[in-house]
Coordinates of C-alpha atoms and ligand atoms in Angstrom, one line a residue:
M1 CA 27.9 36.1 63.9
K2 CA 28.4 32.2 64.2
K3 CA 29.6 30.9 60.6
S4 CA 30.3 27.6 59.3
P5 CA 33.5 26.1 58.7
L6 CA 32.9 27.0 55.1
Q7 CA 32.4 30.3 55.5
I8 CA 35.6 30.4 58.1
A9 CA 37.5 29.6 55.2
R10 CA 36.0 31.2 52.7
A11 CA 37.0 35.0 54.4
A12 CA 40.5 34.0 53.9
Y13 CA 40.2 33.2 49.9
Q14 CA 42.1 36.1 48.4
P15 CA 40.9 36.8 45.2
K16 CA 42.9 37.0 42.3
L17 CA 43.5 39.7 40.5
P18 CA 44.6 41.0 36.8
A19 CA 48.3 41.1 36.5
A20 CA 48.3 44.8 35.6
L21 CA 46.4 46.0 38.9
K22 CA 49.0 43.5 41.4
G23 CA 51.1 47.1 41.4
N24 CA 51.2 50.1 40.1
V25 CA 48.9 51.5 36.7
V26 CA 48.3 53.8 34.5
L27 CA 45.7 54.3 31.8
S28 CA 45.7 53.7 28.2
E29 CA 43.6 55.5 25.8
G30 CA 41.4 53.2 23.4
A31 CA 39.8 54.9 20.0
A32 CA 36.7 57.1 20.5
T33 CA 33.1 55.7 21.3
Q34 CA 30.6 55.6 19.7
S35 CA 26.9 54.2 20.5
V36 CA 25.8 51.1 19.2
A37 CA 22.3 52.7 17.7
D38 CA 20.9 56.0 17.2
Q39 CA 24.2 57.9 17.5
A40 CA 22.7 61.6 16.9
D41 CA 19.6 61.6 19.6
I42 CA 22.4 59.9 22.3
K43 CA 25.1 62.6 21.3
K44 CA 22.8 65.7 22.2
L45 CA 21.3 63.8 25.6
F46 CA 24.9 63.6 26.3
P47 CA 27.0 65.7 25.4
N48 CA 29.5 65.4 28.0
T49 CA 29.4 61.9 28.3
Y50 CA 29.5 61.0 24.7
G51 CA 32.5 59.6 22.7
M52 CA 35.0 59.2 25.3
P53 CA 37.4 56.6 24.5
T54 CA 37.7 52.9 26.1
I55 CA 40.3 53.1 28.9
Q56 CA 43.0 50.2 30.0
F57 CA 45.2 49.9 33.0
V58 CA 48.6 48.4 32.2
A59 CA 51.4 48.2 34.6
G60 CA 53.1 51.3 35.1
E61 CA 55.2 54.3 37.3
A62 CA 54.2 55.0 41.2
K63 CA 51.9 57.6 41.3
K64 CA 50.6 59.6 44.4
Y65 CA 46.9 60.2 44.8
D66 CA 44.8 62.4 46.8
A67 CA 42.9 60.9 49.9
V68 CA 38.8 60.7 48.0
N69 CA 35.6 59.8 49.9
V70 CA 33.3 57.8 47.6
G71 CA 30.0 56.7 47.4
V72 CA 28.7 53.0 47.0
I73 CA 25.1 52.0 45.8
L74 CA 23.8 48.2 45.4
S75 CA 21.0 48.3 42.9
G76 CA 18.6 46.1 41.7
G77 CA 18.1 42.2 42.3
Q78 CA 20.7 40.2 44.3
A79 CA 23.7 38.6 42.4
P80 CA 26.7 37.0 44.2
G81 CA 29.9 38.8 44.3
G82 CA 28.4 42.3 45.0
H83 CA 30.2 41.9 48.6
N84 CA 33.3 41.5 46.5
V85 CA 33.3 44.4 44.4
I86 CA 32.8 46.3 47.5
S87 CA 35.8 45.2 49.3
G88 CA 38.0 45.6 45.6
L89 CA 36.9 49.1 45.9
F90 CA 37.9 49.4 49.1
D91 CA 41.2 47.9 48.8
G92 CA 41.8 49.7 45.7
L93 CA 40.7 52.9 47.3
K94 CA 43.6 52.2 50.4
K95 CA 46.2 51.5 48.6
M96 CA 46.4 54.8 46.4
N97 CA 45.2 56.4 49.4
P98 CA 45.1 55.1 53.1
N99 CA 43.0 57.8 53.9
S100 CA 40.7 57.8 51.2
K101 CA 37.3 56.6 52.8
L102 CA 34.5 54.8 51.6
Y103 CA 30.6 55.2 52.3
G104 CA 28.0 53.1 51.4
F105 CA 24.6 54.1 50.8
L106 CA 21.5 52.2 52.8
G107 CA 18.9 50.2 50.1
G108 CA 19.5 50.9 47.1
P109 CA 19.7 54.2 45.2
S110 CA 17.2 55.3 47.7
G111 CA 19.8 55.6 50.0
L112 CA 21.4 58.5 48.1
V113 CA 18.1 60.6 47.7
D114 CA 17.5 59.9 51.3
H115 CA 20.8 60.4 53.0
K116 CA 20.6 57.3 54.5
Y117 CA 24.3 55.6 54.7
V118 CA 26.8 54.4 56.9
E119 CA 31.1 54.6 56.6
L120 CA 32.5 50.6 55.3
T121 CA 35.7 50.7 57.7
A122 CA 37.6 47.6 57.2
D123 CA 36.5 45.8 60.1
I124 CA 32.4 45.9 58.5
I125 CA 34.4 44.8 54.7
D126 CA 36.6 42.0 56.3
E127 CA 33.1 40.4 57.4
Y128 CA 31.6 40.6 53.8
R129 CA 34.8 39.0 52.2
N130 CA 33.5 36.6 49.3
T131 CA 30.4 36.1 50.5
G132 CA 27.0 36.2 48.7
G133 CA 24.2 38.3 49.6
F134 CA 23.8 42.4 49.3
D135 CA 23.3 42.7 53.4
I136 CA 26.2 44.5 53.8
I137 CA 24.6 47.9 52.7
G138 CA 21.5 46.1 51.1
S139 CA 19.5 47.3 47.6
G140 CA 16.2 48.3 46.3
R141 CA 14.7 49.2 42.8
T142 CA 14.3 53.1 42.9
K143 CA 14.6 54.6 40.0
L144 CA 17.1 57.6 39.7
E145 CA 16.2 59.5 37.4
E146 CA 14.7 63.0 38.7
V147 CA 16.8 66.5 39.1
E148 CA 15.2 66.1 42.5
Q149 CA 16.9 63.3 43.0
F150 CA 20.4 64.2 42.2
D151 CA 20.1 67.6 43.6
K152 CA 19.3 65.5 46.8
G153 CA 22.3 63.5 46.0
I154 CA 24.7 66.5 45.2
E155 CA 23.6 67.6 48.6
I156 CA 24.7 64.3 50.6
C157 CA 28.0 64.2 48.7
N158 CA 28.9 67.7 50.0
K159 CA 28.1 66.7 53.4
L160 CA 30.7 63.6 53.4
G161 CA 33.2 65.3 50.8
I162 CA 31.7 62.5 48.3
K163 CA 33.7 62.6 45.3
A164 CA 32.7 59.7 43.2
I165 CA 29.5 57.3 43.5
V166 CA 29.6 53.6 42.6
I167 CA 26.7 51.9 41.2
I168 CA 26.5 48.8 41.2
G169 CA 23.5 47.5 38.9
G170 CA 22.1 46.3 35.9
D171 CA 21.4 47.9 32.6
D172 CA 18.6 50.1 33.8
S173 CA 20.6 50.8 36.7
N174 CA 23.8 51.8 34.8
T175 CA 21.8 53.6 32.2
N176 CA 20.9 56.1 35.6
A177 CA 24.2 56.2 36.4
C178 CA 25.4 57.5 32.9
V179 CA 22.6 59.9 33.3
L180 CA 23.9 61.1 36.9
A181 CA 27.1 61.3 35.3
E182 CA 26.5 63.8 32.5
Y183 CA 23.6 65.9 35.1
Y184 CA 26.7 66.1 37.6
L185 CA 29.1 67.1 34.6
Q186 CA 26.6 69.7 33.2
K187 CA 26.1 71.4 37.2
K188 CA 30.1 71.3 37.5
C189 CA 30.1 69.5 41.2
G190 CA 32.7 67.5 40.7
I191 CA 31.4 64.5 41.6
Q192 CA 31.9 61.5 39.5
V193 CA 30.1 59.0 38.8
I194 CA 31.5 54.9 38.0
G195 CA 29.3 51.9 37.4
C196 CA 29.8 48.8 37.6
P197 CA 27.9 45.4 35.6
K198 CA 25.7 43.3 37.9
T199 CA 22.8 40.9 36.7
I200 CA 22.4 37.3 37.5
D201 CA 20.4 36.9 33.7
G202 CA 23.7 37.9 32.2
D203 CA 22.2 40.0 29.8
L204 CA 24.2 43.6 29.9
K205 CA 27.0 42.4 27.8
N206 CA 29.2 43.5 25.4
E207 CA 32.6 42.9 23.6
M208 CA 34.1 44.9 26.5
I209 CA 31.7 43.9 29.4
E210 CA 32.0 39.6 28.7
T211 CA 30.1 38.6 31.4
S212 CA 27.7 40.8 34.4
F213 CA 28.7 39.4 37.8
G214 CA 26.5 36.7 39.3
F215 CA 25.8 34.8 36.2
D216 CA 28.5 32.4 37.2
T217 CA 27.9 31.3 40.5
A218 CA 23.6 31.5 40.2
T219 CA 23.8 29.1 37.3
K220 CA 26.2 27.2 39.1
V221 CA 23.8 26.5 41.6
Y222 CA 20.4 26.4 39.5
A223 CA 22.5 23.5 37.3
E224 CA 23.3 21.7 40.7
V225 CA 20.1 21.4 41.6
I226 CA 18.4 21.1 38.1
G227 CA 21.1 18.0 38.3
N228 CA 19.6 16.6 41.1
I229 CA 16.3 16.5 40.0
Q230 CA 17.0 14.8 36.8
R231 CA 18.6 12.1 38.7
D232 CA 15.3 12.2 41.0
A233 CA 13.6 11.9 37.5
N234 CA 15.8 8.8 36.0
S235 CA 15.5 7.2 39.6
A236 CA 11.9 7.6 40.0
K237 CA 11.3 7.6 36.5
K238 CA 7.0 8.9 36.9
Y239 CA 7.0 12.7 36.9
W240 CA 8.0 15.3 34.2
H241 CA 9.5 18.3 36.1
F242 CA 9.0 21.9 34.4
I243 CA 11.4 24.1 35.7
K244 CA 11.1 27.8 35.0
L245 CA 14.5 29.5 35.3
M246 CA 14.8 33.5 36.4
G247 CA 16.1 35.6 33.5
R248 CA 13.6 38.5 33.0
S249 CA 14.3 39.4 29.4
A250 CA 16.7 37.2 28.2
S251 CA 17.2 33.5 28.4
H252 CA 21.3 32.9 29.0
V253 CA 20.5 31.5 32.1
T254 CA 17.9 28.5 30.9
L255 CA 20.5 28.3 28.2
E256 CA 23.4 27.7 30.3
C257 CA 21.3 26.0 32.5
A258 CA 21.1 23.4 29.3
L259 CA 24.4 23.7 28.3
K260 CA 25.4 21.9 32.2
T261 CA 23.1 19.3 32.2
Q262 CA 21.4 18.6 29.1
P263 CA 17.7 18.1 29.7
N264 CA 14.6 17.3 27.6
I265 CA 13.7 20.8 26.5
T266 CA 14.8 24.3 26.9
L267 CA 12.6 26.6 25.1
I268 CA 14.6 30.1 24.7
G269 CA 12.2 33.4 24.0
E270 CA 14.2 34.8 21.7
E271 CA 14.3 31.4 19.3
V272 CA 10.2 31.7 20.1
E273 CA 10.0 35.6 19.3
A274 CA 12.0 34.7 16.1
K275 CA 9.8 31.8 15.1
K276 CA 6.9 33.7 16.0
Q277 CA 5.8 31.1 17.7
T278 CA 2.4 31.0 19.5
L279 CA 1.9 29.6 23.5
D280 CA -0.1 26.8 21.4
D281 CA 3.3 25.8 19.0
I282 CA 5.4 25.8 22.6
V283 CA 2.8 23.7 23.8
T284 CA 2.1 21.6 21.2
Y285 CA 6.4 20.7 20.6
I286 CA 6.6 19.7 24.1
A287 CA 3.8 17.6 24.0
Q288 CA 5.6 15.7 21.0
A289 CA 8.6 15.5 22.7
V290 CA 6.6 13.9 25.7
A291 CA 4.8 11.8 23.4
N292 CA 7.5 10.9 21.9
R293 CA 9.0 10.1 24.8
A294 CA 6.0 8.1 26.1
A295 CA 6.6 6.2 23.0
K296 CA 10.1 4.4 23.8
G297 CA 8.3 3.8 27.7
L298 CA 10.0 7.0 29.5
N299 CA 7.2 8.5 30.8
F300 CA 9.6 11.8 32.3
G301 CA 11.5 14.0 31.9
I302 CA 12.8 17.3 32.0
V303 CA 11.5 21.2 30.9
L304 CA 13.6 24.2 31.3
V305 CA 11.2 27.2 30.8
P306 CA 13.1 30.9 31.1
E307 CA 10.6 33.6 33.0
G308 CA 10.7 35.9 30.5
L309 CA 9.3 33.4 28.1
I310 CA 5.6 35.2 28.1
E311 CA 7.4 38.9 26.9
F312 CA 9.2 36.9 24.0
I313 CA 5.4 35.4 22.3
P314 CA 5.1 38.1 19.5
A315 CA 1.3 38.4 20.3
I316 CA 1.6 39.0 24.0
K317 CA 4.9 41.0 23.5
K318 CA 2.0 43.5 21.2
L319 CA 0.1 43.0 24.1
I320 CA 2.2 44.1 26.6
S321 CA 3.4 47.2 24.3
E322 CA -0.1 48.2 23.9
L323 CA -0.9 47.8 27.5
N324 CA 2.3 50.1 28.0
D325 CA 1.3 53.0 26.0
M326 CA -2.4 52.3 27.3
L327 CA -1.3 52.7 31.0
A328 CA 1.6 55.3 30.4
A329 CA -1.2 57.6 28.7
N330 CA -4.0 57.0 31.5
Q331 CA -1.8 56.5 34.7
A332 CA -4.0 59.4 36.4
E333 CA -7.3 57.9 35.7
F334 CA -6.2 54.3 35.8
D335 CA -5.2 54.8 39.3
K336 CA -8.4 56.3 40.9
V337 CA -10.3 52.9 39.4
A338 CA -11.6 50.6 41.8
D339 CA -9.2 47.7 42.1
D340 CA -11.8 44.9 40.5
Q341 CA -12.3 46.8 38.2
K342 CA -8.6 47.5 37.0
I343 CA -8.9 44.7 34.4
D344 CA -12.0 45.6 32.9
Y345 CA -10.8 49.0 32.7
V346 CA -7.7 47.7 30.4
V347 CA -10.1 45.4 28.2
K348 CA -11.9 48.6 27.4
H349 CA -9.3 50.7 26.2
L350 CA -7.3 47.7 24.5
S351 CA -7.6 47.4 20.8
K352 CA -9.8 44.8 19.9
E353 CA -7.0 42.5 18.8
N354 CA -5.2 42.9 22.1
A355 CA -8.2 42.7 23.9
A356 CA -9.2 39.4 22.8
I357 CA -5.2 38.2 23.6
F358 CA -5.9 39.4 26.8
E359 CA -9.2 37.9 27.9
S360 CA -8.1 34.5 26.8
L361 CA -5.0 34.2 29.0
P362 CA -5.1 32.7 32.7
V363 CA -6.4 35.2 34.4
A364 CA -3.4 35.3 36.8
V365 CA -0.9 36.0 33.6
S366 CA -3.8 39.1 32.8
R367 CA -3.6 40.6 36.1
Q368 CA 0.2 40.5 36.1
L369 CA 0.4 41.5 33.1
A370 CA -1.4 44.6 33.2
L371 CA -1.4 45.2 37.6
E372 CA 2.1 44.4 38.6
R373 CA 5.0 46.4 37.9
D374 CA 8.5 47.1 38.5
P375 CA 9.5 50.6 39.6
H376 CA 11.6 50.6 35.8
G377 CA 7.8 49.9 34.8
N378 CA 9.4 46.2 33.7
V379 CA 6.1 43.1 33.6
Q380 CA 7.0 41.3 36.9
V381 CA 7.7 37.4 35.1
S382 CA 9.4 36.2 38.6
L383 CA 5.6 36.5 39.5
I384 CA 4.0 34.4 36.6
E385 CA 3.6 31.0 36.7
T386 CA 4.7 29.5 33.1
E387 CA 5.9 26.4 34.8
Q388 CA 2.6 25.4 35.8
L389 CA 0.3 26.9 33.0
L390 CA 2.4 25.4 30.4
A391 CA 2.6 21.8 32.2
E392 CA -1.3 22.1 32.7
M393 CA -1.7 23.1 28.7
V394 CA 0.5 20.2 27.6
G395 CA -2.1 17.8 30.2
K396 CA -4.9 19.1 28.3
K397 CA -3.2 18.7 24.7
L398 CA -1.7 15.1 25.5
A399 CA -5.3 13.9 26.9
E400 CA -6.6 14.7 23.4
W401 CA -4.0 13.1 21.6
K402 CA -4.7 10.5 24.0
K403 CA -8.4 10.0 22.4
S404 CA -7.7 9.4 19.4
G405 CA -4.7 6.9 20.0
K406 CA -1.5 9.6 19.1
Y407 CA -0.3 9.2 22.9
V408 CA -0.1 6.3 25.4
G409 CA 1.9 6.7 28.5
K410 CA 1.1 8.5 32.0
F411 CA 2.2 12.4 32.2
A412 CA 2.4 13.2 36.1
T413 CA 4.2 16.7 36.6
Q414 CA 6.2 18.7 39.3
H415 CA 7.0 22.0 39.1
H416 CA 10.0 24.8 40.1
F417 CA 11.3 28.4 39.8
F418 CA 14.7 28.1 40.8
G419 CA 15.8 31.9 41.2
Y420 CA 15.6 33.4 44.6
E421 CA 18.0 29.9 45.6
G422 CA 21.0 31.5 43.5
R423 CA 20.8 35.1 43.7
C424 CA 23.1 35.1 46.6
A425 CA 25.4 32.3 46.7
A426 CA 28.6 32.4 48.0
P427 CA 30.3 33.4 44.9
S428 CA 31.8 30.9 42.7
N429 CA 36.1 31.6 42.5
F430 CA 35.4 32.9 38.8
D431 CA 32.7 35.6 40.4
A432 CA 34.5 36.8 43.5
D433 CA 37.8 37.4 40.9
Y434 CA 35.3 39.3 38.8
C435 CA 33.8 41.1 41.3
Y436 CA 36.9 42.3 43.0
S437 CA 38.5 42.6 40.0
L438 CA 35.5 44.7 38.8
G439 CA 35.4 47.0 42.5
Y440 CA 39.6 47.2 41.5
T441 CA 39.2 48.5 38.8
A442 CA 36.4 51.0 39.8
S443 CA 38.5 53.1 42.3
M444 CA 41.0 52.8 39.3
L445 CA 38.7 54.6 37.5
I446 CA 38.0 57.0 40.1
G447 CA 41.5 57.4 41.0
A448 CA 41.8 58.3 36.9
G449 CA 39.2 61.1 37.4
K450 CA 36.9 58.8 34.9
T451 CA 33.5 59.6 34.5
G452 CA 30.3 58.3 33.1
Y453 CA 32.7 54.9 32.7
M454 CA 31.4 51.4 33.7
S455 CA 34.8 49.4 35.4
S456 CA 35.3 46.4 32.8
V457 CA 37.9 43.0 33.0
R458 CA 37.5 41.2 30.0
N459 CA 39.6 38.0 28.4
T460 CA 37.5 36.1 31.4
T461 CA 37.8 33.0 29.8
E462 CA 41.9 32.9 30.4
P463 CA 43.1 32.9 34.2
A464 CA 42.7 36.2 36.4
D465 CA 45.9 36.9 35.8
K466 CA 45.9 37.5 31.9
W467 CA 42.3 39.2 32.4
I468 CA 42.1 42.8 31.1
S469 CA 41.0 46.1 33.5
G470 CA 39.7 49.0 32.1
G471 CA 36.7 51.3 31.5
I472 CA 33.8 51.3 28.5
P473 CA 31.6 54.9 28.5
I474 CA 28.4 54.1 29.4
T475 CA 27.1 55.9 26.3
A476 CA 29.0 53.9 24.4
M477 CA 25.9 51.1 25.5
M478 CA 23.1 52.7 24.3
N479 CA 20.2 53.0 22.6
M480 CA 16.4 54.7 22.3
E481 CA 13.7 52.9 23.5
K482 CA 10.4 53.3 24.4
R483 CA 9.7 53.1 28.4
N484 CA 6.6 54.0 29.9
G485 CA 5.4 55.3 26.1
K486 CA 8.0 57.8 25.9
M487 CA 11.3 57.1 23.6
K488 CA 14.5 57.1 26.2
P489 CA 18.1 56.3 26.0
V490 CA 18.9 52.9 27.8
I491 CA 21.7 50.8 27.7
Q492 CA 20.7 48.0 24.6
K493 CA 20.1 44.8 26.0
A494 CA 22.0 41.9 25.0
L495 CA 19.5 39.0 24.1
V496 CA 20.6 35.5 23.1
K497 CA 21.7 35.5 19.8
L498 CA 20.5 32.8 18.4
D499 CA 23.8 32.7 15.3
G500 CA 25.4 32.7 18.5
G501 CA 28.4 29.7 19.6
P502 CA 26.7 28.8 22.7
F503 CA 22.9 28.7 21.5
K504 CA 24.3 27.1 18.2
Y505 CA 25.5 24.2 20.2
F506 CA 22.6 23.7 22.1
A507 CA 20.8 23.5 18.7
S508 CA 22.8 21.1 17.4
K509 CA 22.4 19.0 20.3
R510 CA 18.9 19.1 21.5
D511 CA 17.4 16.5 19.6
E512 CA 19.5 14.0 20.5
W513 CA 18.2 15.5 24.9
A514 CA 15.0 15.5 24.0
I515 CA 14.5 11.4 23.3
N516 CA 17.5 10.1 25.3
T517 CA 18.1 10.4 28.9
D518 CA 21.5 12.2 28.0
F519 CA 21.4 14.0 32.0
V520 CA 24.7 15.9 33.1
Y521 CA 25.0 15.9 37.4
P522 CA 26.9 19.3 37.6
G523 CA 27.0 18.9 41.3
P524 CA 27.9 21.7 44.3
I525 CA 29.8 24.7 43.1
Q526 CA 33.6 23.3 44.6
Y527 CA 35.7 26.4 46.1
F528 CA 39.0 24.4 47.0
G529 CA 39.9 22.0 44.7
P530 CA 42.0 21.5 41.3
S531 CA 41.5 24.8 39.2
E532 CA 39.3 22.5 36.5
V533 CA 36.6 21.8 39.0
C534 CA 36.6 24.8 40.7
D535 CA 37.7 28.1 38.2
Q536 CA 35.7 27.0 35.1
P537 CA 33.9 29.8 33.8
T538 CA 30.3 29.6 32.1
H539 CA 29.9 27.7 29.0
T540 CA 28.6 30.6 27.9
L541 CA 31.7 32.5 28.1
L542 CA 33.6 29.7 26.6
L543 CA 31.2 28.9 23.5
E544 CA 31.0 32.3 23.2
H545 CA 35.3 32.6 23.1
G546 CA 35.4 30.1 20.5
K547 CA 36.4 27.6 23.2
N548 CA 35.2 23.8 23.4
I549 CA 32.9 22.8 26.6
Ligands
FBP601 P1 18.6 42.9 38.0 O1 18.0 42.7 36.6 O2 18.0 44.2 38.9 O3 19.5 42.0 38.6 O4 17.4 41.7 38.7 C1 17.6 39.9 37.8 C2 16.4 39.4 39.0 O5 16.7 38.5 39.6 C3 15.4 38.6 37.9 O6 15.8 37.5 37.1 C4 14.3 38.2 37.6 O7 12.9 38.8 37.3 C5 14.1 40.1 39.4 O8 15.3 39.9 39.2 C6 13.2 39.6 40.7 O9 12.8 41.0 41.2 P2 12.8 40.9 42.6 O10 14.0 40.7 43.1 O11 12.1 42.4 42.9 O12 11.6 39.9 43.3

């Protein structure tokens, strides 16, 4: 395969590891844990994996490890750094015992069930070091939650002599990893399961998991292109750019990009929900900011919109919740309804209030809400064109205001959606190091005989040398939530905290950014050069750790 000069230089990059992982490690156990909520329910559902202690790896004496065969799965959406998790895992396993083997299950969790796999040899791993993408083994969104699937997993693991599986995924995939770990313990089949925190959305985090991998690189890519668009807007001075950013459930990506680029308007879904805003409130807020700038002769600007916005609007959230329950209860009947009758079916089966809201939505949005779900039952918000919807609604409002003289200006718009552009970018130094360390830590958890743990690398606003490597029981992150009409144990999503450092900083600045043109142009990710240019973690991480940006 032909490679660019940067790819060649990047292949030679040696990711940094926490100091403790550079030599021999021993395990130090912390306090016993409990789940973030619903302790009694989670304990009952996970009798074998509940309450385990947190773990930290510290430098120690050399130890002999038996050779072990391990399987690895990439699950869900791509995130920069996945290949480095796998290379860190590979190197860690080989360091413990050079006869250990790593198998990659192909195409996501379905590879385990359908017995599709490849042995990952040193030659294959070397091709993918420090590269973006998940193409080394592919990914998929198949849910692992049926006993038959778990048993198919045991079959292939027995055939290949696999004693541990590493699942690299987001909150849903790691929830499934924990269910699998619990089942394999109950069955006493001797297969460990370890999770790794992945998602560009940044919503899988807590005290021990400071960030999910991929968030750093993806937001750096989006911030670069937002900056480029800002410079274009400030040069041409004729367009308002509406930019939707990925982040299915949480607005971390949008908030991080705002902190990096200082656009005029940024919507944060979590705030919309807390303030119980309606779609009209949001449109009015944007229109007012456009009118204020127009009064200063500035008929251009930037609006950032998180892709999950729609689901945060309380009225629509209620509608989606009823839709989920109704569809779950009537799934068999609904599946038989002809495609062109499905919307009518939905309207007839909703409460009056929600049916009215459903019918008031643009057809494209209502179709998405009712008909297009991913295998975890999530609304596929990346397919809803919120940026266009908002631009049109703001345009209409401004046209009304123009009639009454409340607004004088020109309003021409451009729309963008940045998501897929960032998910497979070559990992930043931060993600390259963080992912390699996560993978390496996963190998240590396997060596320590652990199961039901998520690989954890902390203290990430310090240089990599000072990072702390360990594991956190997945049950400690769980609570009970309604999924497809039933209460299920799931990892609690980390949403933007309105009293947290990143949001508070943004809120203190946004009025100035709205009226002025205070754009920042971050430029492209730098892989080589001074540390302050190449190795900076996200603004979100810095502010969450009480540091300045
Ligand atoms: P994960 O949570 O699986 O990492 O995926 C995140 C994400 O990129 C979201 O931001 C987006 O809504 C979704 O995946 C898009 O999914 P798909 O790749 O299936 O279109």
